[in-house]
Short mmCIF file of C-alpha atoms in Angstrom, two decimals:
data_model
loop_
_atom_site.label_atom_id
_atom_site.label_comp_id
_atom_site.label_asym_id
_atom_site.label_seq_id
_atom_site.Cartn_x
_atom_site.Cartn_y
_atom_site.Cartn_z
CA MET L 1 0.13 -0.40 0.11
CA PRO L 2 1.87 3.42 -1.02
CA GLU L 3 2.17 5.83 1.76
CA THR L 4 0.71 8.65 2.27
CA SER L 5 2.26 11.88 0.55
CA ASP L 6 2.91 15.08 2.40
CA PHE L 7 0.53 16.68 0.08
CA ASP L 8 -2.23 14.66 1.14
CA LEU L 9 -2.09 14.24 4.57
CA VAL L 10 -2.10 18.09 4.74
CA SER L 11 -4.86 18.54 2.14
CA THR L 12 -7.25 16.18 4.76
CA ARG L 13 -6.21 18.02 8.05
CA GLN L 14 -7.48 21.30 6.00
CA GLN L 15 -10.12 20.23 4.89
CA ARG L 16 -11.25 19.03 8.25
CA ILE L 17 -10.57 22.11 10.26
CA ALA L 18 -12.16 23.85 7.16
CA GLU L 19 -15.42 21.53 7.53
CA LEU L 20 -15.35 21.99 11.56
CA ALA L 21 -14.69 26.08 10.71
CA LYS L 22 -18.01 26.24 8.38
CA GLN L 23 -20.34 24.39 10.85
CA SER L 24 -19.19 26.49 13.97
CA PRO L 25 -18.99 30.15 12.41
CA GLN L 26 -18.59 31.51 15.50
CA MET L 27 -16.51 29.58 17.23
CA GLY L 28 -12.61 30.19 18.26
CA PHE L 29 -10.02 27.60 17.83
CA THR L 30 -8.40 26.72 20.83
CA SER L 31 -6.57 24.10 19.83
CA LEU L 32 -4.93 23.90 16.62
CA ASN L 33 -0.53 23.98 16.91
CA HIS L 34 -0.83 20.15 16.59
CA HIS L 35 -1.32 20.21 12.68
CA LEU L 36 2.16 21.68 12.58
CA ASP L 37 4.47 18.62 12.50
CA LEU L 38 6.79 17.57 9.99
CA PRO L 39 5.07 16.53 7.00
CA TRP L 40 2.77 20.55 7.16
CA LEU L 41 6.85 21.60 7.62
CA ARG L 42 7.85 19.87 4.82
CA GLU L 43 4.38 20.60 2.81
CA ALA L 44 4.76 24.08 3.67
CA TYR L 45 8.66 24.30 2.82
CA ARG L 46 6.84 22.78 -1.25
CA ARG L 47 4.36 26.08 -1.05
CA THR L 48 7.54 28.07 -0.61
CA ARG L 49 9.06 30.03 -3.04
CA LYS L 50 12.48 29.04 -3.70
CA ASP L 51 14.03 32.33 -6.11
CA GLY L 52 13.16 35.06 -4.04
CA ALA L 53 15.33 37.53 -2.58
CA VAL L 54 17.40 36.77 0.61
CA GLY L 55 16.79 38.21 4.06
CA VAL L 56 18.93 39.48 6.57
CA ASP L 57 20.47 36.11 7.17
CA GLY L 58 21.51 35.75 3.63
CA GLN L 59 20.50 32.41 3.55
CA THR L 60 18.85 30.97 0.31
CA ALA L 61 16.99 28.08 -0.60
CA ALA L 62 19.33 26.17 -1.51
CA ASP L 63 21.48 26.97 1.58
CA TYR L 64 18.37 25.43 3.79
CA GLU L 65 17.71 22.68 1.72
CA ALA L 66 21.53 21.76 1.97
CA ASN L 67 20.11 20.35 5.58
CA LEU L 68 16.44 20.42 5.24
CA GLU L 69 15.02 17.78 7.53
CA GLU L 70 17.63 18.75 10.36
CA ASN L 71 16.32 22.14 9.90
CA LEU L 72 13.39 21.75 10.33
CA ARG L 73 13.02 19.32 13.06
CA ALA L 74 14.95 22.43 14.92
CA LEU L 75 12.76 24.78 13.86
CA LEU L 76 9.32 22.68 14.65
CA GLU L 77 10.63 22.30 18.12
CA ARG L 78 11.38 26.13 18.62
CA ALA L 79 8.04 27.14 16.98
CA LYS L 80 6.20 24.65 20.01
CA SER L 81 8.36 25.48 22.87
CA GLY L 82 7.99 29.16 21.85
CA THR L 83 11.52 29.95 21.12
CA TYR L 84 11.42 31.09 18.20
CA VAL L 85 12.98 34.56 17.58
CA ALA L 86 11.59 36.18 14.40
CA PRO L 87 14.39 37.67 12.89
CA PRO L 88 14.30 41.26 10.96
CA VAL L 89 12.54 41.93 8.03
CA ARG L 90 14.80 43.33 5.57
CA ARG L 91 13.30 46.54 4.06
CA VAL L 92 13.69 47.15 0.60
CA ARG L 93 11.17 50.51 -1.48
CA ILE L 94 10.08 50.29 -4.66
CA PRO L 95 8.75 52.36 -7.14
CA LYS L 96 4.83 53.37 -6.18
CA ALA L 97 2.58 53.36 -9.32
CA GLY L 98 1.84 56.76 -11.28
CA SER L 99 4.49 58.24 -8.91
CA ARG L 100 8.02 59.17 -9.77
CA SER L 101 9.02 60.43 -6.06
CA GLU L 102 6.68 57.93 -4.16
CA THR L 103 8.01 54.38 -3.07
CA ARG L 104 6.04 51.30 -1.71
CA PRO L 105 7.71 49.45 1.31
CA ILE L 106 8.76 45.88 0.48
CA GLY L 107 9.31 43.93 4.00
CA ILE L 108 11.63 40.56 3.12
CA PRO L 109 11.70 38.21 5.56
CA THR L 110 14.39 35.14 5.87
CA PHE L 111 13.67 32.09 3.53
CA GLU L 112 12.78 29.89 7.10
CA ASP L 113 10.59 32.60 8.57
CA LYS L 114 9.02 31.92 5.31
CA VAL L 115 8.64 28.70 5.53
CA LEU L 116 7.04 28.73 9.24
CA GLN L 117 4.53 31.97 7.84
CA ARG L 118 3.73 29.44 4.96
CA ALA L 119 2.62 26.61 7.10
CA VAL L 120 0.95 29.01 10.09
CA VAL L 121 -0.89 30.71 6.71
CA MET L 122 -2.13 26.90 5.65
CA VAL L 123 -3.67 26.54 9.07
CA LEU L 124 -5.00 30.05 8.67
CA GLU L 125 -6.62 29.91 5.12
CA ALA L 126 -8.71 26.67 6.01
CA ILE L 127 -10.56 28.52 8.37
CA TYR L 128 -10.65 32.26 6.89
CA GLU L 129 -12.24 30.67 3.58
CA GLN L 130 -14.83 30.00 5.42
CA ASP L 131 -15.77 33.10 6.84
CA PHE L 132 -14.18 35.33 4.12
CA TYR L 133 -16.73 36.89 1.77
CA ASP L 134 -17.22 36.66 -1.62
CA CYS L 135 -16.65 40.36 -3.12
CA SER L 136 -13.04 39.87 -1.58
CA TYR L 137 -10.45 38.56 -4.33
CA GLY L 138 -7.01 40.02 -2.27
CA PHE L 139 -4.34 36.95 -1.96
CA ARG L 140 -6.77 34.31 -1.67
CA PRO L 141 -6.98 30.80 -2.80
CA GLY L 142 -8.28 29.91 -6.30
CA ARG L 143 -8.64 33.36 -6.82
CA SER L 144 -7.51 36.43 -8.80
CA ALA L 145 -7.18 39.85 -9.36
CA HIS L 146 -8.62 39.10 -13.51
CA GLN L 147 -11.73 37.20 -11.31
CA ALA L 148 -12.16 40.50 -9.06
CA LEU L 149 -11.99 42.71 -12.35
CA GLU L 150 -14.57 40.28 -14.71
CA ALA L 151 -17.46 40.29 -11.17
CA LEU L 152 -17.03 44.03 -11.51
CA TRP L 153 -17.37 44.03 -15.42
CA ARG L 154 -20.68 42.10 -14.53
CA GLN L 155 -22.09 43.76 -11.77
CA THR L 156 -21.45 47.18 -13.45
CA SER L 157 -23.04 46.18 -16.66
CA PRO L 158 -26.16 45.42 -15.73
CA ILE L 159 -26.97 48.14 -13.76
CA GLY L 160 -26.41 50.31 -16.06
CA GLY L 161 -22.91 51.58 -13.74
CA GLY L 162 -24.90 53.94 -11.18
CA TRP L 163 -22.12 55.59 -8.73
CA ILE L 164 -19.23 54.44 -8.02
CA LEU L 165 -17.12 54.99 -4.82
CA GLU L 166 -13.27 54.34 -4.69
CA LEU L 167 -11.62 53.75 -1.74
CA ASP L 168 -8.08 54.44 -0.91
CA ILE L 169 -6.64 53.58 2.09
CA ARG L 170 -3.86 55.49 3.52
CA LYS L 171 -0.84 53.39 4.10
CA PHE L 172 -2.67 50.59 4.88
CA PHE L 173 -0.10 47.80 5.20
CA ASP L 174 2.04 50.60 7.76
CA THR L 175 -0.34 51.40 10.21
CA LEU L 176 -2.21 48.56 10.59
CA ASP L 177 -3.33 48.48 14.02
CA HIS L 178 -2.18 45.19 16.24
CA ALA L 179 -4.48 45.86 19.14
CA HIS L 180 -7.15 45.17 16.57
CA LEU L 181 -5.75 42.54 14.20
CA ARG L 182 -5.41 40.28 17.68
CA GLU L 183 -8.42 41.37 18.96
CA PHE L 184 -9.41 40.34 15.50
CA LEU L 185 -8.11 37.05 14.81
CA ARG L 186 -9.31 36.11 18.76
CA ARG L 187 -12.37 36.05 17.14
CA ARG L 188 -11.67 32.35 15.78
CA VAL L 189 -7.99 31.72 16.77
CA ARG L 190 -7.32 30.92 19.88
CA ASP L 191 -4.31 28.96 20.31
CA GLY L 192 -1.65 30.08 22.41
CA VAL L 193 1.00 28.74 19.93
CA LEU L 194 0.16 30.74 16.40
CA LEU L 195 -0.96 33.81 18.33
CA ARG L 196 2.75 33.88 19.97
CA LEU L 197 3.91 33.54 16.68
CA ILE L 198 1.73 36.12 15.03
CA GLY L 199 2.64 38.49 17.35
CA LYS L 200 6.32 37.83 17.04
CA TRP L 201 5.87 38.61 13.45
CA LEU L 202 4.21 41.47 14.14
CA ASN L 203 7.13 43.12 16.36
CA ALA L 204 9.81 42.05 14.55
CA GLY L 205 11.93 44.64 13.59
CA VAL L 206 12.97 45.78 10.30
CA LEU L 207 16.33 46.29 9.15
CA GLU L 208 16.46 49.24 5.65
CA GLU L 209 19.95 50.99 5.18
CA GLY L 210 21.82 49.82 8.78
CA THR L 211 18.99 50.99 10.85
CA LEU L 212 16.75 48.58 12.67
CA SER L 213 13.60 49.71 14.02
CA TYR L 214 10.61 48.65 15.77
CA PRO L 215 7.74 50.14 14.33
CA ASP L 216 4.43 49.94 16.40
CA ALA L 217 1.98 49.41 13.80
CA GLY L 218 1.96 47.80 10.33
CA SER L 219 2.56 44.21 8.28
CA PRO L 220 5.11 44.56 5.92
CA GLN L 221 4.10 43.59 2.59
CA GLY L 222 6.48 40.84 0.93
CA GLY L 223 5.69 39.07 4.43
CA VAL L 224 4.25 35.63 3.71
CA VAL L 225 1.51 35.75 6.35
CA SER L 226 0.84 40.12 5.43
CA PRO L 227 -1.77 39.20 3.20
CA VAL L 228 -4.31 36.33 5.16
CA LEU L 229 -3.62 38.91 8.27
CA ALA L 230 -4.74 42.18 6.31
CA ASN L 231 -7.69 39.96 4.87
CA ALA L 232 -9.24 39.06 7.98
CA PHE L 233 -8.61 42.63 8.79
CA LEU L 234 -10.44 44.27 6.48
CA HIS L 235 -13.10 41.13 6.42
CA TYR L 236 -14.69 42.72 9.77
CA VAL L 237 -13.55 46.15 9.01
CA LEU L 238 -15.61 46.82 5.95
CA ASP L 239 -16.78 43.08 4.35
CA GLU L 240 -18.56 41.51 6.98
CA TRP L 241 -20.01 45.07 7.86
CA PHE L 242 -20.76 45.91 4.23
CA ALA L 243 -22.81 43.50 4.12
CA ARG L 244 -24.13 42.91 7.63
CA GLU L 245 -25.26 47.15 8.24
CA VAL L 246 -24.94 48.75 5.61
CA GLN L 247 -26.61 46.98 2.35
CA PRO L 248 -30.10 45.94 4.90
CA ARG L 249 -30.20 50.10 5.43
CA LEU L 250 -30.00 51.26 2.48
CA LYS L 251 -32.65 51.82 -0.49
CA GLY L 252 -30.94 51.00 -4.02
CA ARG L 253 -28.65 47.82 -5.11
CA THR L 254 -25.46 47.57 -4.72
CA PHE L 255 -22.27 45.46 -4.45
CA LEU L 256 -18.46 45.86 -3.01
CA ILE L 257 -15.33 44.46 -4.94
CA ARG L 258 -11.93 44.11 -2.66
CA TYR L 259 -8.53 43.62 -3.78
CA ALA L 260 -6.40 43.38 -0.70
CA ASP L 261 -6.70 47.16 0.32
CA ASP L 262 -7.80 48.26 -3.67
CA ALA L 263 -12.13 48.31 -3.86
CA VAL L 264 -14.97 50.05 -5.38
CA ILE L 265 -18.59 49.82 -4.49
CA GLY L 266 -21.23 50.13 -6.29
CA PHE L 267 -24.47 51.93 -5.92
CA THR L 268 -27.65 52.58 -7.95
CA ASP L 269 -29.30 55.20 -5.46
CA GLU L 270 -26.71 58.83 -5.52
CA ALA L 271 -28.29 59.07 -1.69
CA ASP L 272 -26.99 55.80 -0.68
CA ALA L 273 -23.64 56.75 -2.07
CA ARG L 274 -23.47 59.81 -0.41
CA ARG L 275 -24.61 58.41 2.91
CA VAL L 276 -21.44 55.89 2.57
CA LEU L 277 -18.78 57.81 1.54
CA GLU L 278 -19.88 60.28 4.63
CA VAL L 279 -20.14 57.61 7.42
CA LEU L 280 -17.06 55.56 5.84
CA PRO L 281 -14.02 57.73 7.55
CA LYS L 282 -16.12 57.23 10.60
CA ARG L 283 -15.69 53.62 10.46
CA PHE L 284 -11.91 53.31 9.31
CA GLY L 285 -11.08 56.24 11.75
CA LYS L 286 -12.63 52.80 14.74
CA TYR L 287 -9.93 50.91 13.84
CA GLY L 288 -6.49 53.45 12.79
CA LEU L 289 -7.30 53.25 9.08
CA THR L 290 -7.07 56.80 7.25
CA LEU L 291 -8.97 57.18 3.78
CA HIS L 292 -6.73 59.36 1.54
CA PRO L 293 -9.32 62.58 1.22
CA GLU L 294 -8.57 62.93 -2.44
CA LYS L 295 -8.42 59.35 -3.96
CA THR L 296 -11.17 58.35 -2.18
CA ARG L 297 -14.25 59.69 -4.45
CA LEU L 298 -17.52 58.81 -5.64
CA VAL L 299 -17.60 59.11 -9.43
CA ARG L 300 -21.08 59.77 -11.53
CA PHE L 301 -20.44 56.33 -13.79
CA GLN L 302 -24.20 55.64 -15.34
CA ARG L 303 -24.56 54.45 -18.85
CA PRO L 304 -25.00 57.41 -21.54
CA PRO L 305 -28.31 57.72 -23.03
CA ARG L 306 -28.43 56.35 -26.82
CA ARG L 307 -28.13 59.94 -28.16
CA SER L 308 -26.32 63.24 -26.92
CA ASP L 309 -28.33 65.86 -25.62
CA HIS L 310 -26.40 68.86 -26.23
CA LYS L 311 -28.60 71.12 -24.19
CA ARG L 312 -27.57 69.11 -20.98
CA PRO L 313 -24.46 71.42 -19.08
CA PRO L 314 -21.37 69.75 -19.98
CA SER L 315 -19.85 68.26 -16.89
CA ASP L 316 -23.25 66.16 -16.89
CA ARG L 317 -23.15 65.04 -20.65
CA GLY L 318 -20.77 62.14 -19.58
CA PRO L 319 -20.60 59.39 -17.11
CA GLY L 320 -17.19 59.71 -14.70
CA THR L 321 -14.14 56.95 -14.72
CA PHE L 322 -12.68 55.20 -12.33
CA ASP L 323 -9.54 52.84 -11.71
CA LEU L 324 -9.38 49.19 -10.44
CA LEU L 325 -6.13 46.73 -10.12
CA GLY L 326 -4.06 48.85 -12.83
CA PHE L 327 -7.30 49.08 -15.13
CA THR L 328 -9.16 52.71 -16.33
CA HIS L 329 -13.11 51.19 -16.53
CA TYR L 330 -15.21 53.85 -18.46
CA TRP L 331 -18.33 53.26 -21.24
CA GLY L 332 -17.41 53.13 -24.50
CA LEU L 333 -19.45 51.58 -28.00
CA SER L 334 -19.79 48.53 -28.60
CA ARG L 335 -18.97 47.54 -32.74
CA ARG L 336 -23.28 46.86 -32.40
CA GLY L 337 -23.32 50.31 -31.13
CA ASN L 338 -24.32 49.81 -27.49
CA TRP L 339 -23.02 51.37 -24.76
CA VAL L 340 -20.79 48.93 -22.69
CA VAL L 341 -18.35 48.88 -19.71
CA LYS L 342 -14.76 49.29 -21.13
CA ARG L 343 -11.62 48.88 -19.60
CA LYS L 344 -8.18 50.08 -20.87
CA THR L 345 -4.74 50.16 -19.48
CA ALA L 346 -4.71 52.75 -16.38
CA PRO L 347 -1.72 56.49 -17.86
CA SER L 348 -0.10 55.80 -14.59
CA ARG L 349 0.54 51.77 -14.83
CA PHE L 350 1.40 52.32 -18.71
CA THR L 351 3.98 54.73 -17.97
CA ARG L 352 5.35 52.79 -15.24
CA ALA L 353 5.73 49.86 -17.55
CA LEU L 354 7.26 51.81 -20.56
CA ARG L 355 10.13 53.27 -17.89
CA THR L 356 10.85 49.55 -16.89
CA ILE L 357 11.12 48.67 -20.54
CA ALA L 358 13.29 52.05 -21.21
CA ARG L 359 15.33 51.14 -18.54
CA TRP L 360 16.16 47.53 -18.64
CA CYS L 361 17.22 48.72 -22.65
CA ARG L 362 19.29 50.94 -20.87
CA LEU L 363 21.64 49.03 -19.32
CA HIS L 364 21.43 45.61 -21.75
CA ARG L 365 21.78 47.93 -24.46
CA HIS L 366 25.49 45.91 -25.61
CA ASP L 367 24.08 42.62 -24.80
CA PRO L 368 23.89 40.60 -28.00
CA ILE L 369 20.35 40.99 -30.11
CA ALA L 370 19.30 37.50 -29.66
CA VAL L 371 19.10 37.76 -25.38
CA GLN L 372 18.11 41.04 -25.65
CA HIS L 373 15.04 39.78 -28.01
CA ARG L 374 14.60 37.06 -26.16
CA THR L 375 13.85 39.08 -22.66
CA LEU L 376 11.79 41.89 -24.19
CA CYS L 377 9.96 39.32 -25.26
CA GLN L 378 9.28 37.60 -21.89
CA LYS L 379 8.44 41.73 -21.02
CA LEU L 380 5.71 41.92 -23.51
CA ARG L 381 3.82 38.77 -23.05
CA GLY L 382 3.85 39.10 -19.00
CA HIS L 383 2.11 42.65 -19.69
CA PHE L 384 -0.44 40.71 -22.21
CA ALA L 385 -0.75 38.40 -19.57
CA TYR L 386 -1.97 40.60 -16.95
CA TYR L 387 -3.33 43.61 -19.09
CA GLY L 388 -4.60 42.17 -22.43
CA ILE L 389 -8.41 41.67 -21.83
CA THR L 390 -11.85 42.62 -23.45
CA SER L 391 -11.86 45.75 -25.20
CA ASN L 392 -8.05 46.45 -23.96
CA PHE L 393 -6.26 45.37 -27.08
CA ASP L 394 -5.41 48.78 -28.42
CA ALA L 395 -3.43 49.48 -25.57
CA LEU L 396 -1.77 46.77 -26.07
CA GLY L 397 -1.26 47.47 -29.53
CA ARG L 398 0.24 50.94 -28.15
CA PHE L 399 2.38 49.10 -25.73
CA ARG L 400 3.81 47.09 -28.31
CA TRP L 401 4.22 50.12 -30.04
CA GLU L 402 6.51 52.36 -27.58
CA VAL L 403 8.50 48.99 -26.76
CA LYS L 404 9.37 48.85 -30.44
CA ARG L 405 10.58 52.77 -30.46
CA ILE L 406 12.18 52.30 -27.02
CA TRP L 407 14.63 49.27 -28.21
CA ARG L 408 15.15 50.99 -31.68
CA LYS L 409 16.54 53.96 -29.63
CA TRP L 410 18.61 51.80 -27.44
CA LEU L 411 20.12 50.14 -30.16
CA GLY L 412 20.58 53.19 -31.71
CA ARG L 413 23.05 53.97 -29.01
CA ARG L 414 25.53 51.95 -29.56
CA LYS L 415 26.16 53.02 -32.86
CA ARG L 416 28.71 56.27 -33.40
CA ASP L 417 25.90 58.46 -34.67
CA GLY L 418 23.60 57.62 -32.17
CA SER L 419 20.33 56.54 -34.37
CA LEU L 420 19.25 53.16 -35.84
CA PRO L 421 17.11 54.40 -38.92
CA TRP L 422 14.19 52.33 -39.49
CA ALA L 423 14.27 50.94 -42.55
CA GLN L 424 17.39 49.14 -40.30
CA MET L 425 14.96 48.43 -37.54
CA MET L 426 12.46 46.53 -39.73
CA ARG L 427 14.63 44.13 -41.04
CA LEU L 428 15.96 43.54 -37.92
CA LEU L 429 12.56 42.58 -36.20
CA GLU L 430 11.72 40.69 -39.39
CA HIS L 431 14.49 37.99 -37.80
CA TYR L 432 13.26 39.19 -34.00
CA PRO L 433 9.74 39.51 -33.93
CA LEU L 434 8.17 40.61 -30.93
CA PRO L 435 5.31 38.96 -29.87
CA PRO L 436 1.59 40.31 -31.30
CA ALA L 437 -0.79 41.53 -28.83
CA VAL L 438 -2.89 38.96 -27.84
CA VAL L 439 -6.34 39.19 -25.53
CA VAL L 440 -5.35 36.37 -23.02
CA HIS L 441 -8.75 37.22 -20.75
CA SER L 442 -11.55 37.11 -22.94
CA VAL L 443 -15.14 37.64 -21.09
CA TYR L 444 -16.51 36.32 -24.70
CA ARG L 445 -14.74 33.03 -24.13
#
């Protein structure tokens, strides 16, 4: 009889936890750490990315794997006994979308810390996946940004768009309140070992440019456990509150779409939208969060009339637009002449992606043409894999054209006169063609 694999064993246990969580939605689990055994840690190791950046100790996945069983046994003993010390998180900053000056902090735990965080996440997900609402899509098993976009498209179209409330939580991952998070977690998780580990990760120091600090709030973006903690926090602060307390009090139809800390709320009734807009800052403020006063806005997104009424004021002639997950959503005419909700690459994302391409071409302009071509093809396919959605084909084509123009510019810098004629570039592209723009995610398939 074949032995049960770690994957099968862990999956069976997760299913048992999930069934119990579903049967008892108000129950707090007092005994969970017995699931953290060697097979569970081995499966957590298997699910941990091996090509990520190294943490403060410089240890790679290959280093850890060289003595894997002994390392996992030692890790398990420290986690269970309470002697595990969460190492500081190495913080780096990356450019923020749509800004040349603003940056976004990313936390990079050590590899061993990632494995242990993954093991705890595997327990938490089994519980919270039974609690989370369908409106939540970010960093959940079997859910994606494209599913959130499709849900938004399918909910705005039947109601004629209505009113869209864009939510922007100012520095959510930096200001997440630890006391409130612990309170939320204890509603479902009361196991001392797990709560102690989560507390250690929340209080772990942050090493940035040689300086070690200990923030009293926040959850570093990049940590394996951060997404599920963030989802649990916003589940109580926003999702559950909206479904149980807000929606029953509204007159018209409403919907919420949330992806991590990005969210939009749709309304058919303007009065409903303004009531919610008024109360939201108080709701978030109660839990230590702040809505960005400029980026949180109410957008009139109603379907345009079939014939334009030129007697109306210019501000009322057409609906507004709003952004979510890198796309600008707007009303446009279909091929049959009907108004439909369309999506295109948000200008800030379009510009940022081209800057990234230009920077790469500049740094690698002396690499062999074949090497440059291979990497540029990978970058284009990656761009199309995310932004290749229905109604965005024109933006994909423009992006491909701009990449071609940028490549020509930096290939020209290899020559003495600093230029490459287009005729010569076109001959080069015959031998090294760039992949065509393609709609990967079509709502019509």
